[in-house]
Structure formats: structure tokens, C-alpha cells
């Protein structure tokens, strides 16, 4: 993607990204995400299905890994511009 952008063009990414130095910390953040879903009106059973799927199948990165991958891809001035529970938004420039 970096090579396809004009020099200086912004690249924006937003997805699951949360601290997870240990399995317990990862589970804590996933539980927070699920609690937010329920408080937003999602049926608790559906939220629990989401928790199970996220825990087993989603290869979420840490914020440090996100920043590192963007910089490794050649983006500069990588900045976290959004954070809400487990969702983070990043902008970097080609």
C-alpha cells in the first residue's frame, strides 16, 4: 500500500489494537470490549460469541506492533489519533 500512495499521502488504519503483554492482560482487554458492546445495546449472548471469536481467532496487535509495522512499511510521522477501548486509529504518511 505504501508504494501505491503518492509521496506525503496519508494512510489511515483503524482496528483492534490493545496491550497484551500477558494472556491475562489480553483477556482483560477483550472483556472490556465485550462490556462496551453490551452497554451499547448488543445482546449479551451475541457479545459473548464475539468474545469467544476474538479470543480464539483475532490476531490483534499491540499498539507498539502497529506503529512498528507502519514504520517498517515506510510510513513516517505515524501517530495514534483515535482510541476507544480496544479500537485504535493510526495515520502515517507515505
PDB file of C-alpha atoms in Angstrom:
ATOM      1  CA  UNK A   1       0.000   0.000   0.000  1.00  0.00           C
ATOM      2  CA  UNK A   2       2.818   2.378   0.858  1.00  0.00           C
ATOM      3  CA  UNK A   3       4.301   2.111  -2.642  1.00  0.00           C
ATOM      4  CA  UNK A   4       0.928   2.852  -4.253  1.00  0.00           C
ATOM      5  CA  UNK A   5       0.472   6.151  -2.400  1.00  0.00           C
ATOM      6  CA  UNK A   6       1.825   9.465  -3.623  1.00  0.00           C
ATOM      7  CA  UNK A   7       4.672  10.844  -1.503  1.00  0.00           C
ATOM      8  CA  UNK A   8       3.242  12.551   1.561  1.00  0.00           C
ATOM      9  CA  UNK A   9      -0.218  10.991   1.166  1.00  0.00           C
ATOM     10  CA  UNK A  10      -1.867   9.937   4.429  1.00  0.00           C
ATOM     11  CA  UNK A  11      -2.666   6.325   5.204  1.00  0.00           C
ATOM     12  CA  UNK A  12      -5.307   5.704   7.872  1.00  0.00           C
ATOM     13  CA  UNK A  13      -5.914   2.390   9.627  1.00  0.00           C
ATOM     14  CA  UNK A  14      -8.301   1.605  12.472  1.00  0.00           C
ATOM     15  CA  UNK A  15      -8.767  -1.795  14.073  1.00  0.00           C
ATOM     16  CA  UNK A  16      -8.438  -3.856  17.247  1.00  0.00           C
ATOM     17  CA  UNK A  17      -5.180  -2.987  18.953  1.00  0.00           C
ATOM     18  CA  UNK A  18      -4.585  -3.237  22.679  1.00  0.00           C
ATOM     19  CA  UNK A  19      -1.890  -4.015  25.260  1.00  0.00           C
ATOM     20  CA  UNK A  20      -1.359  -7.746  25.729  1.00  0.00           C
ATOM     21  CA  UNK A  21       1.924  -8.438  27.459  1.00  0.00           C
ATOM     22  CA  UNK A  22       0.341 -11.497  29.085  1.00  0.00           C
ATOM     23  CA  UNK A  23      -2.621 -13.761  28.343  1.00  0.00           C
ATOM     24  CA  UNK A  24      -4.412 -12.265  31.365  1.00  0.00           C
ATOM     25  CA  UNK A  25      -3.925  -8.735  30.038  1.00  0.00           C
ATOM     26  CA  UNK A  26      -5.228  -9.787  26.591  1.00  0.00           C
ATOM     27  CA  UNK A  27      -8.321 -11.350  28.212  1.00  0.00           C
ATOM     28  CA  UNK A  28      -8.910  -8.216  30.319  1.00  0.00           C
ATOM     29  CA  UNK A  29      -8.981  -6.024  27.204  1.00  0.00           C
ATOM     30  CA  UNK A  30     -11.267  -8.440  25.367  1.00  0.00           C
ATOM     31  CA  UNK A  31     -13.662  -8.462  28.347  1.00  0.00           C
ATOM     32  CA  UNK A  32     -13.662  -4.639  28.303  1.00  0.00           C
ATOM     33  CA  UNK A  33     -14.508  -4.691  24.615  1.00  0.00           C
ATOM     34  CA  UNK A  34     -17.409  -7.074  25.258  1.00  0.00           C
ATOM     35  CA  UNK A  35     -18.688  -4.982  28.174  1.00  0.00           C
ATOM     36  CA  UNK A  36     -18.714  -1.969  25.868  1.00  0.00           C
ATOM     37  CA  UNK A  37     -20.713  -3.925  23.296  1.00  0.00           C
ATOM     38  CA  UNK A  38     -23.304  -4.882  25.912  1.00  0.00           C
ATOM     39  CA  UNK A  39     -23.534  -1.331  27.257  1.00  0.00           C
ATOM     40  CA  UNK A  40     -24.140  -0.179  23.677  1.00  0.00           C
ATOM     41  CA  UNK A  41     -27.144  -2.458  23.366  1.00  0.00           C
ATOM     42  CA  UNK A  42     -25.694  -5.662  21.932  1.00  0.00           C
ATOM     43  CA  UNK A  43     -27.414  -8.770  23.256  1.00  0.00           C
ATOM     44  CA  UNK A  44     -25.187 -10.328  25.971  1.00  0.00           C
ATOM     45  CA  UNK A  45     -25.279 -13.728  24.247  1.00  0.00           C
ATOM     46  CA  UNK A  46     -24.096 -12.156  20.978  1.00  0.00           C
ATOM     47  CA  UNK A  47     -21.396 -10.245  22.846  1.00  0.00           C
ATOM     48  CA  UNK A  48     -20.209 -13.489  24.444  1.00  0.00           C
ATOM     49  CA  UNK A  49     -20.000 -15.076  20.991  1.00  0.00           C
ATOM     50  CA  UNK A  50     -17.880 -12.114  19.908  1.00  0.00           C
ATOM     51  CA  UNK A  51     -15.624 -12.561  22.948  1.00  0.00           C
ATOM     52  CA  UNK A  52     -15.079 -16.216  22.125  1.00  0.00           C
ATOM     53  CA  UNK A  53     -14.347 -15.463  18.464  1.00  0.00           C
ATOM     54  CA  UNK A  54     -11.980 -12.592  19.241  1.00  0.00           C
ATOM     55  CA  UNK A  55     -10.088 -14.599  21.857  1.00  0.00           C
ATOM     56  CA  UNK A  56      -9.656 -17.589  19.554  1.00  0.00           C
ATOM     57  CA  UNK A  57      -9.409 -16.143  16.062  1.00  0.00           C
ATOM     58  CA  UNK A  58      -8.399 -12.480  16.001  1.00  0.00           C
ATOM     59  CA  UNK A  59      -4.674 -11.823  15.747  1.00  0.00           C
ATOM     60  CA  UNK A  60      -4.832  -8.348  17.299  1.00  0.00           C
ATOM     61  CA  UNK A  61      -1.586  -6.413  17.549  1.00  0.00           C
ATOM     62  CA  UNK A  62      -0.301  -4.295  20.384  1.00  0.00           C
ATOM     63  CA  UNK A  63      -0.069  -0.533  19.791  1.00  0.00           C
ATOM     64  CA  UNK A  64       3.723  -0.884  19.658  1.00  0.00           C
ATOM     65  CA  UNK A  65       3.445  -3.565  16.964  1.00  0.00           C
ATOM     66  CA  UNK A  66       1.014  -1.422  14.955  1.00  0.00           C
ATOM     67  CA  UNK A  67       3.347   1.563  14.994  1.00  0.00           C
ATOM     68  CA  UNK A  68       6.343  -0.627  14.177  1.00  0.00           C
ATOM     69  CA  UNK A  69       4.683  -2.271  11.181  1.00  0.00           C
ATOM     70  CA  UNK A  70       3.623   1.052   9.724  1.00  0.00           C
ATOM     71  CA  UNK A  71       7.110   2.468  10.156  1.00  0.00           C
ATOM     72  CA  UNK A  72       8.668  -0.712   8.745  1.00  0.00           C
ATOM     73  CA  UNK A  73       6.429  -0.327   5.687  1.00  0.00           C
ATOM     74  CA  UNK A  74       7.940   3.120   5.118  1.00  0.00           C
ATOM     75  CA  UNK A  75       5.328   5.410   6.621  1.00  0.00           C
ATOM     76  CA  UNK A  76       6.617   8.393   8.604  1.00  0.00           C
ATOM     77  CA  UNK A  77       5.116  10.575  11.320  1.00  0.00           C
ATOM     78  CA  UNK A  78       2.986   7.625  12.444  1.00  0.00           C
ATOM     79  CA  UNK A  79       0.515   8.889  15.038  1.00  0.00           C
ATOM     80  CA  UNK A  80      -2.256   7.295  17.040  1.00  0.00           C
ATOM     81  CA  UNK A  81      -5.187   9.656  16.507  1.00  0.00           C
ATOM     82  CA  UNK A  82      -8.026   7.605  17.998  1.00  0.00           C
ATOM     83  CA  UNK A  83      -8.510   5.192  20.866  1.00  0.00           C
ATOM     84  CA  UNK A  84     -11.721   3.717  22.264  1.00  0.00           C
ATOM     85  CA  UNK A  85     -11.403   0.608  24.394  1.00  0.00           C
ATOM     86  CA  UNK A  86      -9.755  -1.906  22.043  1.00  0.00           C
ATOM     87  CA  UNK A  87     -10.008   0.118  18.832  1.00  0.00           C
ATOM     88  CA  UNK A  88      -7.128   2.353  17.790  1.00  0.00           C
ATOM     89  CA  UNK A  89      -6.731   4.553  14.763  1.00  0.00           C
ATOM     90  CA  UNK A  90      -3.399   5.380  13.152  1.00  0.00           C
ATOM     91  CA  UNK A  91      -2.284   7.802  10.499  1.00  0.00           C
ATOM     92  CA  UNK A  92       1.082   7.687   8.764  1.00  0.00           C
ATOM     93  CA  UNK A  93       2.401   9.420   5.667  1.00  0.00           C
ATOM     94  CA  UNK A  94       3.908   7.935   2.524  1.00  0.00           C
TER      95      UNK A  94
END
